[in-house]
Amino acid sequence: MTSYPPIADYGAIGDCRTLALVSRSGSIDWWCQPRFDSPFLFGRILDWDKGGSFDFEADGASLAPAARRYEERTAILETELQAGGGRLTVTDFMAVEGEEREGFKVSPYARQKLVRLIRCTDGSVTLTAHCRPRPGYATAQPRLRPIDGDGGPARLVELTSEADSRPIRLSATCDLEIADGVIRATTVLSEGEELGLVLDYGPGDHAGEAIADPNDGADGPVEPIGLVQIHDWLEVTRRFWRDWTDGATYEGPYRDAVLRSAITLKLLTYHPSGAIIAAGTTSLPEDIGGERNWDYRLTWLRDATFTLYALQTLGYRAESDAWMAWVTRICSQADPLVLYRVDGAVPARERILDHLEGYCGSQPVRTGNGAAWQRQLDIYGEVLDAAYLHVRGGHEVDDDEWETLVHFTELAAERWRMPDVSIWEVRGDQRHFTYSKVLCWVTLDRACRIAELTDRADAESERVERWRREADEIRAEVMKEGRRADGAFVQFYGSDRIDASALVFPLMGFVAGDASSATATLHAVDDELTKGPLVHRYIVDPEVEGLSGDEGYFLLCSFWRLDNLLLQGRIDEARRDFEDLLEKTNDLGLYSEEWDAEHDRLLGNFPQGFSHIGLVSTAHNIERAERRRMTAGNVRRDAPSD
């Protein structure tokens, strides 16, 4: 089997509509267009032979990686490559279409441009770029034709296929050749000279359908794009990212890592609708060679609200407003699903792409996610908690938004006694998961608080009092049924299993950070699930999960553990372990979902929102804990004890 690069070898670029992965050697091995959840054009990371890529060679050989970095405060990636006769810097970015401090304007007609600018910084290099498109998850035959040159060398090639109604065009500042389904650009670059390559896809509406634009024809450019235009796009994109990053109000510890995580979370935001995806890929495995391979290019209500919390702590408001509008539009009346497509549509049914080998032979490769139709009762609480933070941060809640929040709250009040599959969306039997019960309590608690903050409590007094009574009943049941003999919270009623999701309970104010149940749970997590700073979600059990195989340490849970240490005043210990976790990012500051401690490698989809949420939140909590230590004490006591 081909030796796949480690997941950590990749960097991410994007335009808040889609995302591409660039390897250390400068190859683009993943790009779905026009949206995160569209089929890939390049997917070599999931099948090295069939998947397609956009890569380089010099004098017939691969280039050696030398160094790489993001331009400061941007999502513009620079990769240095060493060739036999010289050195190159590849600047990769996806152009944005406008700029504002709190977001950016994207016309529904905006063209999507993946831009590669290659500069020779030393010596002389005979460089060949290979564009190997494999549209439709490598199921559609690409049709390639030159559209300039009048029979001579072309610098503009059009790609069409049965998988897409819109053409993609590759423009180059050197001549292009077409052979065997590959577009090649070969040129000699001497020191100071540049090659520009642009993949142009567009225009279309928010749902990805082709439409005509009177100002920028649907047929795309008919002349090759020059270096001046590429540098203009680079400057606009640089300015957008730096303006957005400069909007962060965070001045606490680990600021560089926090801002890199913030940029990564922004990359996972679908700007046209306000939706936020869980991760940029599908089917990167949690267990190499195993079946735990999922499509995360969708919008989970849970994951998106966690992302909003992280961005809100950094001072970003536009994303919160857009998310509330999205939730209100999608979920105001309907029984909410667990997850949606980025335009708010019901996701396609989960299916297996059995023609793809999978990363390192990890099958199946999946698109869509069957978890959409599961019963996961915790989603109500996560949405209400995000809405509460939204209101507490000074945002208004209009009547439509309030009715949506009431809708979620009534569902929690009605259903909290039911079994479900909970936060980890297991594929085994439904059970009375403790986390779901507590998050239903959070739903009711936050609804009451929002009513008070928005001056609705008096008008809604009967409803609010009913919510309070229901919340008290949930809490009483959880304290009776959801703990084992040592006081630690259990995964589900009637079991002794520990689940790291219980670390959220003090963070949500269900119990105080120094309550006996909180300290017992933290002790149990440390004793049963932890190795150094790393935490498993739970002990794998096929009977509970309905899945075989193993998984890595879950990075978000590892950050939750540190948040609990901080609540208990163990600040120095939390900082030490936080710095250990920072070393689990790749050299660009990016996380996937999990960490394989046996082989010291990242596992799971990439980049993963959950992990970056954890980094941002814990850094913020360290800052708060340090302030508390300098004042009246260490332990937060704004929640009930046992």
XYZ file of C-alpha atoms in Angstrom, residues 48-479:
432
model
C -3.409 7.937 -3.385
C -3.882 6.463 -6.848
C -7.420 7.540 -7.752
C -8.033 10.654 -5.724
C -6.288 13.366 -7.731
C -3.950 16.168 -6.652
C -2.226 19.399 -7.680
C 1.494 18.806 -7.154
C 4.995 19.757 -8.249
C 8.224 18.188 -9.384
C 11.578 19.609 -10.466
C 13.747 17.982 -13.101
C 11.533 14.893 -12.929
C 11.854 14.428 -9.155
C 9.792 15.419 -6.135
C 10.787 18.567 -4.323
C 12.092 18.305 -0.768
C 10.162 20.180 1.926
C 12.319 22.804 3.619
C 10.007 24.903 5.816
C 6.481 26.255 5.946
C 4.468 28.835 7.809
C 1.292 30.856 7.675
C 1.722 34.515 6.935
C 1.214 36.241 10.264
C -2.453 36.623 11.246
C -3.727 35.072 8.004
C -4.769 31.786 6.385
C -2.204 32.318 3.619
C 0.224 29.396 3.574
C 3.871 29.616 2.512
C 5.771 26.407 1.744
C 9.501 26.393 1.037
C 10.712 23.629 -1.266
C 14.251 22.605 -2.122
C 15.153 21.462 -5.637
C 18.522 20.299 -6.852
C 19.393 23.626 -8.426
C 17.476 26.073 -6.298
C 14.828 26.917 -3.782
C 11.152 27.826 -4.181
C 8.471 29.434 -2.027
C 4.893 28.423 -2.817
C 2.214 30.814 -1.558
C -1.223 29.175 -1.445
C -4.474 30.930 -0.645
C -8.120 31.147 -1.596
C -9.053 34.661 -2.625
C -11.790 36.505 -0.735
C -14.193 38.924 -2.378
C -14.269 41.845 0.009
C -13.335 42.951 3.468
C -14.820 44.238 6.697
C -13.675 44.006 10.272
C -16.631 41.845 11.356
C -17.105 39.667 8.316
C -16.917 40.079 4.586
C -19.349 40.525 1.770
C -19.634 37.644 -0.653
C -21.763 38.263 -3.674
C -23.904 35.265 -4.601
C -22.061 35.534 -7.914
C -18.603 35.543 -6.357
C -16.099 33.404 -8.177
C -14.079 30.908 -6.213
C -10.345 31.128 -6.800
C -7.661 28.797 -5.521
C -4.379 30.603 -6.125
C -0.815 29.238 -6.206
C 2.092 31.669 -6.529
C 5.515 30.026 -6.901
C 8.628 32.185 -6.522
C 12.224 31.100 -7.037
C 14.233 32.459 -4.116
C 17.596 30.931 -4.961
C 19.295 29.403 -8.003
C 17.319 28.092 -10.963
C 14.629 25.392 -11.089
C 12.924 23.614 -13.972
C 9.505 23.230 -12.390
C 6.539 21.153 -13.515
C 3.120 21.524 -11.887
C 0.641 18.663 -12.367
C -3.071 19.344 -12.008
C -4.778 15.942 -11.757
C -8.514 16.642 -11.337
C -10.740 13.741 -10.311
C -14.234 15.262 -10.024
C -17.228 13.719 -8.336
C -15.217 11.772 -5.738
C -13.182 10.326 -8.624
C -16.274 8.917 -10.341
C -16.518 11.338 -13.271
C -14.180 11.531 -16.245
C -12.676 15.029 -16.525
C -12.954 16.674 -19.934
C -10.057 19.074 -20.537
C -9.761 21.545 -23.405
C -7.633 24.624 -24.074
C -9.664 27.794 -24.570
C -6.938 30.154 -25.747
C -3.814 29.924 -27.859
C -5.498 29.635 -31.292
C -3.947 26.240 -31.871
C -0.647 27.144 -30.211
C 0.373 26.742 -26.548
C -2.518 27.427 -24.186
C -2.430 29.244 -20.871
C -6.074 28.661 -20.002
C -7.654 25.198 -19.787
C -11.277 24.394 -19.048
C -12.366 21.375 -17.036
C -15.896 20.014 -17.313
C -17.436 16.760 -16.166
C -20.745 15.059 -15.616
C -20.295 15.674 -11.883
C -20.754 19.449 -12.152
C -22.754 21.808 -14.327
C -20.164 24.573 -14.017
C -16.710 24.611 -15.600
C -13.476 25.030 -13.688
C -10.649 26.860 -15.389
C -6.940 26.597 -14.745
C -5.035 29.714 -15.735
C -1.235 29.888 -15.751
C 1.467 32.440 -16.454
C 3.302 29.807 -18.502
C 2.230 27.391 -21.228
C -0.020 24.444 -20.351
C -0.139 20.961 -21.846
C -2.900 18.340 -21.611
C -2.249 14.603 -21.645
C -3.914 11.566 -20.058
C -6.310 13.601 -17.903
C -3.513 15.763 -16.471
C -2.761 19.456 -17.031
C 0.962 20.211 -16.913
C 2.696 23.552 -16.541
C 6.470 23.461 -17.096
C 8.774 26.457 -16.842
C 12.276 27.453 -15.785
C 12.326 29.825 -12.821
C 15.449 31.767 -11.907
C 15.947 33.737 -8.708
C 13.225 36.377 -8.339
C 10.943 34.940 -11.050
C 7.392 33.773 -10.369
C 4.809 31.354 -11.742
C 1.119 31.939 -11.115
C -1.554 29.219 -11.212
C -5.245 29.900 -10.572
C -8.120 27.444 -10.425
C -11.255 29.483 -11.015
C -14.680 28.076 -10.175
C -17.840 30.104 -10.320
C -20.168 31.786 -10.131
C -23.122 30.319 -8.237
C -25.720 30.876 -5.562
C -25.491 29.775 -1.942
C -26.786 26.324 -2.742
C -24.131 25.804 -5.386
C -26.356 26.023 -8.466
C -25.036 27.689 -11.588
C -26.451 31.131 -12.353
C -25.527 33.935 -14.699
C -23.906 37.124 -13.440
C -24.258 40.221 -15.594
C -20.988 41.604 -14.239
C -18.870 38.450 -14.325
C -20.081 35.989 -16.901
C -20.830 32.413 -15.891
C -18.432 31.233 -18.574
C -15.497 32.577 -16.554
C -12.363 34.351 -17.731
C -11.459 34.077 -21.400
C -7.962 35.492 -20.964
C -5.216 34.010 -18.779
C -4.776 35.657 -15.402
C -1.535 37.567 -14.904
C 0.828 38.043 -11.973
C -0.408 41.583 -11.302
C -3.956 40.306 -10.722
C -2.668 37.479 -8.511
C -0.721 39.924 -6.341
C -3.810 42.133 -6.062
C -5.853 39.151 -4.832
C -3.071 38.245 -2.425
C -3.064 41.723 -0.911
C -6.866 41.849 -0.557
C -6.889 38.390 1.048
C -4.022 39.302 3.381
C -5.796 42.479 4.435
C -9.068 40.633 5.053
C -7.502 38.045 7.352
C -5.445 40.585 9.273
C -8.402 42.911 9.740
C -10.496 39.991 10.970
C -7.800 38.730 13.336
C -7.180 42.231 14.676
C -10.809 42.247 15.781
C -9.980 39.770 18.547
C -10.097 41.298 22.015
C -8.086 38.491 23.636
C -4.815 39.661 25.200
C -4.234 36.715 27.529
C -1.614 33.962 27.611
C -0.756 31.835 24.559
C -2.160 34.520 22.272
C -0.437 33.288 19.100
C -1.883 29.778 19.504
C -5.310 31.214 20.343
C -5.368 33.409 17.239
C -4.270 30.531 15.013
C -7.129 28.463 16.419
C -9.517 31.378 15.868
C -8.477 31.630 12.213
C -8.956 27.877 11.856
C -12.467 28.114 13.318
C -13.225 30.970 10.926
C -12.055 28.751 8.052
C -14.746 26.254 9.108
C -17.484 28.899 8.812
C -19.684 28.920 5.704
C -20.123 32.646 5.296
C -23.093 32.732 2.883
C -25.403 31.132 5.463
C -23.647 31.472 8.841
C -23.342 27.699 9.253
C -20.249 26.216 10.903
C -18.901 22.784 9.967
C -17.318 20.308 12.366
C -14.149 19.638 10.332
C -12.771 20.121 6.846
C -12.686 16.484 5.673
C -14.498 13.205 5.563
C -13.315 9.753 6.622
C -9.887 10.496 8.054
C -9.795 7.632 10.548
C -9.928 7.652 14.338
C -8.343 4.194 14.164
C -5.952 3.494 11.278
C -7.403 0.643 9.262
C -10.668 0.690 11.226
C -14.265 1.653 10.500
C -14.486 4.830 12.617
C -14.430 7.093 9.579
C -17.083 9.817 9.411
C -18.077 12.759 7.254
C -17.621 15.931 9.322
C -18.151 18.508 6.547
C -21.610 19.255 7.920
C -23.108 21.571 10.517
C -23.808 19.954 13.873
C -25.908 22.151 16.146
C -23.645 21.045 18.995
C -20.282 21.660 17.360
C -21.329 24.992 15.933
C -22.509 26.300 19.295
C -19.223 25.262 20.904
C -17.437 27.151 18.118
C -19.528 30.227 18.807
C -18.570 30.102 22.471
C -14.896 30.124 21.516
C -15.324 33.016 19.068
C -17.499 34.970 21.496
C -14.801 34.780 24.166
C -12.453 36.415 21.657
C -14.827 39.284 20.933
C -16.291 38.231 17.586
C -19.926 39.243 17.183
C -20.781 38.883 13.489
C -20.468 35.086 13.570
C -22.835 34.902 16.542
C -25.467 37.037 14.802
C -25.199 34.975 11.617
C -25.490 31.700 13.545
C -28.611 32.806 15.438
C -30.218 33.840 12.159
C -29.316 30.472 10.643
C -30.758 28.484 13.564
C -33.929 30.569 13.536
C -34.404 30.027 9.818
C -33.754 26.283 9.942
C -35.205 25.184 13.275
C -37.988 27.593 14.199
C -40.832 25.129 13.672
C -39.439 21.791 12.615
C -38.226 19.067 14.913
C -34.530 19.919 14.703
C -32.102 17.416 13.293
C -28.716 16.832 14.857
C -26.913 18.199 11.802
C -27.544 19.906 8.469
C -25.854 20.788 5.225
C -24.230 24.207 5.169
C -27.195 25.793 3.370
C -29.597 24.392 5.971
C -30.835 21.543 3.802
C -31.467 18.072 5.188
C -28.284 16.072 4.580
C -28.140 13.243 2.121
C -28.288 9.764 3.568
C -24.978 8.326 4.649
C -23.401 6.301 1.888
C -20.150 4.436 1.340
C -17.752 5.213 -1.495
C -16.404 1.703 -1.840
C -14.280 2.552 -4.901
C -11.911 4.587 -2.684
C -9.151 2.922 -0.698
C -9.405 5.264 2.284
C -6.565 6.966 4.141
C -3.939 4.285 4.835
C -6.505 1.674 3.758
C -9.069 2.806 6.350
C -12.455 1.852 4.990
C -15.220 2.666 4.574
C -15.036 6.155 3.069
C -18.338 7.834 3.899
C -20.299 10.831 2.655
C -23.262 12.147 4.566
C -23.774 11.226 8.184
C -26.476 8.975 9.562
C -26.275 10.694 12.942
C -28.521 13.428 11.519
C -31.644 11.439 12.385
C -30.578 10.140 15.788
C -32.196 11.249 19.017
C -29.558 13.356 20.761
C -31.294 15.307 23.506
C -28.235 17.347 24.444
C -28.452 19.529 21.316
C -31.176 21.687 22.887
C -28.909 22.625 25.779
C -25.961 23.509 23.597
C -28.095 25.828 21.451
C -29.645 27.499 24.491
C -26.271 27.940 26.175
C -24.879 29.603 23.041
C -27.960 31.835 22.877
C -27.503 32.778 26.537
C -23.890 33.801 25.898
C -25.104 35.672 22.810
C -27.558 37.671 24.941
C -25.149 38.150 27.827
C -22.677 39.599 25.333
C -25.093 42.413 24.530
C -26.956 40.974 21.544
C -30.676 41.402 21.101
C -33.054 38.459 20.686
C -35.938 39.308 18.382
C -39.340 37.667 18.607
C -38.586 35.068 15.942
C -35.376 34.065 17.707
C -37.154 33.891 21.049
C -39.828 31.617 19.610
C -37.110 29.323 18.275
C -35.519 29.170 21.727
C -38.918 28.460 23.288
C -39.394 25.684 20.750
C -36.098 24.055 21.778
C -36.896 24.476 25.461
C -40.314 22.885 25.199
C -38.790 19.941 23.338
C -36.287 19.447 26.162
C -39.017 19.695 28.793
C -41.115 17.155 26.917
C -38.379 14.660 26.047
C -35.754 14.654 28.777
C -37.127 11.419 30.276
C -36.497 9.559 26.991
C -33.392 7.491 26.216
C -31.110 8.693 23.425
C -27.596 8.203 21.986
C -26.184 11.486 23.362
C -23.141 13.592 22.495
C -20.942 10.814 21.094
C -23.801 9.637 18.840
C -23.140 5.968 19.485
C -24.629 3.467 17.087
C -25.645 1.008 19.750
C -28.841 1.001 21.813
C -30.462 4.149 23.153
C -29.867 4.632 26.885
C -30.452 7.182 29.600
C -27.177 9.035 29.092
C -26.314 11.340 31.953
C -24.841 14.012 29.701
C -28.128 14.369 27.820
C -30.105 14.746 31.043
C -27.772 17.472 32.285
C -27.924 19.324 28.968
C -31.718 19.253 29.109
C -31.313 20.923 32.517
C -29.047 23.476 30.819
C -31.773 24.107 28.226
C -34.342 24.982 30.869
C -31.920 26.930 33.039
C -30.673 29.082 30.159
C -34.181 29.688 28.848
C -35.149 31.117 32.232
C -32.031 33.291 32.299
C -32.610 34.570 28.764
C -36.199 35.436 29.672
C -34.900 37.542 32.554
C -32.175 39.238 30.529
C -34.574 40.126 27.709
C -37.377 41.333 30.019
C -39.668 38.496 29.008
C -39.820 36.817 32.416
C -42.949 38.655 33.577
C -44.886 38.132 30.365
C -43.793 34.475 30.313
C -44.036 33.941 34.078
C -46.186 30.815 33.977
C -43.987 29.171 31.368
C -40.754 30.198 33.127
C -41.936 28.791 36.459
C -42.815 25.510 34.762
C -39.334 25.394 33.232
C -37.773 25.960 36.639
C -39.770 23.135 38.188
C -38.803 20.815 35.359
C -35.122 21.770 35.747
C -35.276 20.989 39.459
C -36.749 17.593 38.682
C -33.984 16.795 36.192
C -31.306 17.795 38.670
C -32.787 15.669 41.430
C -32.965 12.622 39.160
C -29.413 13.031 37.850
C -27.993 13.358 41.358
